[in-house]
XYZ file of C-alpha atoms in Angstrom:
113
model
C -28.161 -15.234 0.645
C -26.090 -13.327 -1.928
C -25.112 -14.825 -5.331
C -21.514 -15.329 -4.003
C -22.559 -17.203 -0.958
C -24.745 -19.370 -3.097
C -21.768 -20.227 -5.293
C -19.520 -20.894 -2.268
C -22.019 -23.314 -0.937
C -22.147 -24.974 -4.364
C -18.432 -25.086 -4.404
C -18.160 -26.597 -0.966
C -20.583 -29.230 -2.029
C -18.531 -30.328 -4.983
C -15.456 -30.415 -2.796
C -17.090 -32.788 -0.376
C -19.102 -34.870 -2.829
C -16.807 -35.093 -5.877
C -13.360 -34.558 -4.365
C -13.814 -36.080 -0.895
C -12.483 -32.945 0.716
C -13.915 -31.221 3.639
C -13.178 -27.516 2.939
C -11.781 -24.815 4.902
C -14.725 -22.398 4.432
C -12.528 -19.304 5.212
C -10.036 -20.290 2.713
C -12.675 -21.247 0.053
C -14.397 -17.968 0.503
C -10.966 -16.255 -0.013
C -10.227 -18.266 -3.236
C -13.701 -17.302 -4.521
C -13.279 -13.693 -3.947
C -9.826 -14.021 -5.659
C -11.590 -15.402 -8.810
C -13.269 -12.125 -9.130
C -16.340 -11.714 -11.455
C -15.343 -14.925 -13.425
C -17.448 -16.986 -11.042
C -20.577 -15.325 -12.458
C -19.824 -16.236 -16.150
C -20.776 -19.669 -17.138
C -17.830 -20.087 -19.386
C -15.217 -18.438 -17.301
C -16.241 -20.156 -13.990
C -15.264 -23.592 -15.346
C -12.031 -25.088 -16.298
C -11.828 -27.153 -19.474
C -9.498 -29.756 -18.487
C -8.998 -31.211 -21.824
C -7.888 -27.926 -23.471
C -4.080 -27.176 -23.347
C -4.665 -23.423 -23.565
C -6.871 -23.717 -20.522
C -4.160 -25.588 -18.600
C -1.745 -23.026 -19.713
C -3.936 -20.171 -18.327
C -4.329 -21.972 -14.931
C -0.508 -22.486 -14.850
C 0.272 -18.855 -15.813
C -2.484 -16.799 -14.132
C -2.987 -18.782 -11.118
C -0.072 -20.953 -10.211
C 2.848 -18.586 -11.278
C 1.061 -15.090 -10.802
C -1.173 -15.677 -7.854
C 0.546 -18.335 -5.846
C 3.906 -17.178 -6.789
C 5.356 -20.574 -7.762
C 8.232 -20.786 -10.050
C 7.480 -21.943 -13.604
C 8.656 -25.595 -13.817
C 7.901 -29.065 -14.983
C 5.887 -29.751 -11.775
C 3.118 -27.495 -12.391
C 1.157 -29.169 -15.190
C 1.392 -32.636 -13.347
C -0.088 -30.891 -10.353
C -2.987 -29.480 -12.462
C -3.539 -32.823 -13.910
C -3.649 -34.495 -10.467
C -6.205 -31.972 -9.238
C -8.383 -32.352 -12.241
C -8.260 -36.210 -11.782
C -9.297 -35.859 -8.166
C -12.085 -33.719 -9.300
C -13.098 -36.404 -11.680
C -12.563 -36.352 -15.575
C -16.130 -37.463 -15.877
C -17.440 -34.373 -14.152
C -18.677 -32.053 -16.827
C -18.473 -28.881 -14.772
C -15.089 -28.423 -13.047
C -15.474 -25.153 -11.241
C -12.482 -22.818 -11.425
C -12.765 -21.786 -7.733
C -12.734 -25.560 -6.728
C -9.679 -26.329 -8.940
C -7.864 -23.247 -7.579
C -8.880 -24.318 -3.989
C -7.393 -27.676 -4.543
C -4.284 -26.407 -6.248
C -3.800 -24.161 -3.190
C -3.806 -27.016 -0.853
C -1.798 -29.173 -3.220
C 1.212 -26.625 -3.101
C 0.500 -25.683 0.479
C 0.112 -21.983 -0.408
C -2.766 -21.197 1.909
C -0.614 -18.352 3.280
C -1.227 -16.526 0.136
C -4.688 -16.005 1.284
C -4.097 -15.102 4.903
């Protein structure tokens, strides 16, 4: 099993156990591939939910650039909702899991088709 496949398996487990979501493995795989090499870097592979600069990065680079959403007041509350669903007590919030949940939240699965 490749390193990416191992990570996808770990992310799927996080979605099931920590978020109560049964992942669409095809979509999760595409989201992971879209994250690029950041998934292999310990710091870049996680989202620091308490840092405003990190939330801003997710908003700008993922929601606006990748998903094509217009910048607006509903983006940051959506990020907060997803992070809350992941669990504030979870130390490691994997970027791919957060992006997967945001994709579902905004019903933007078509971006990955």
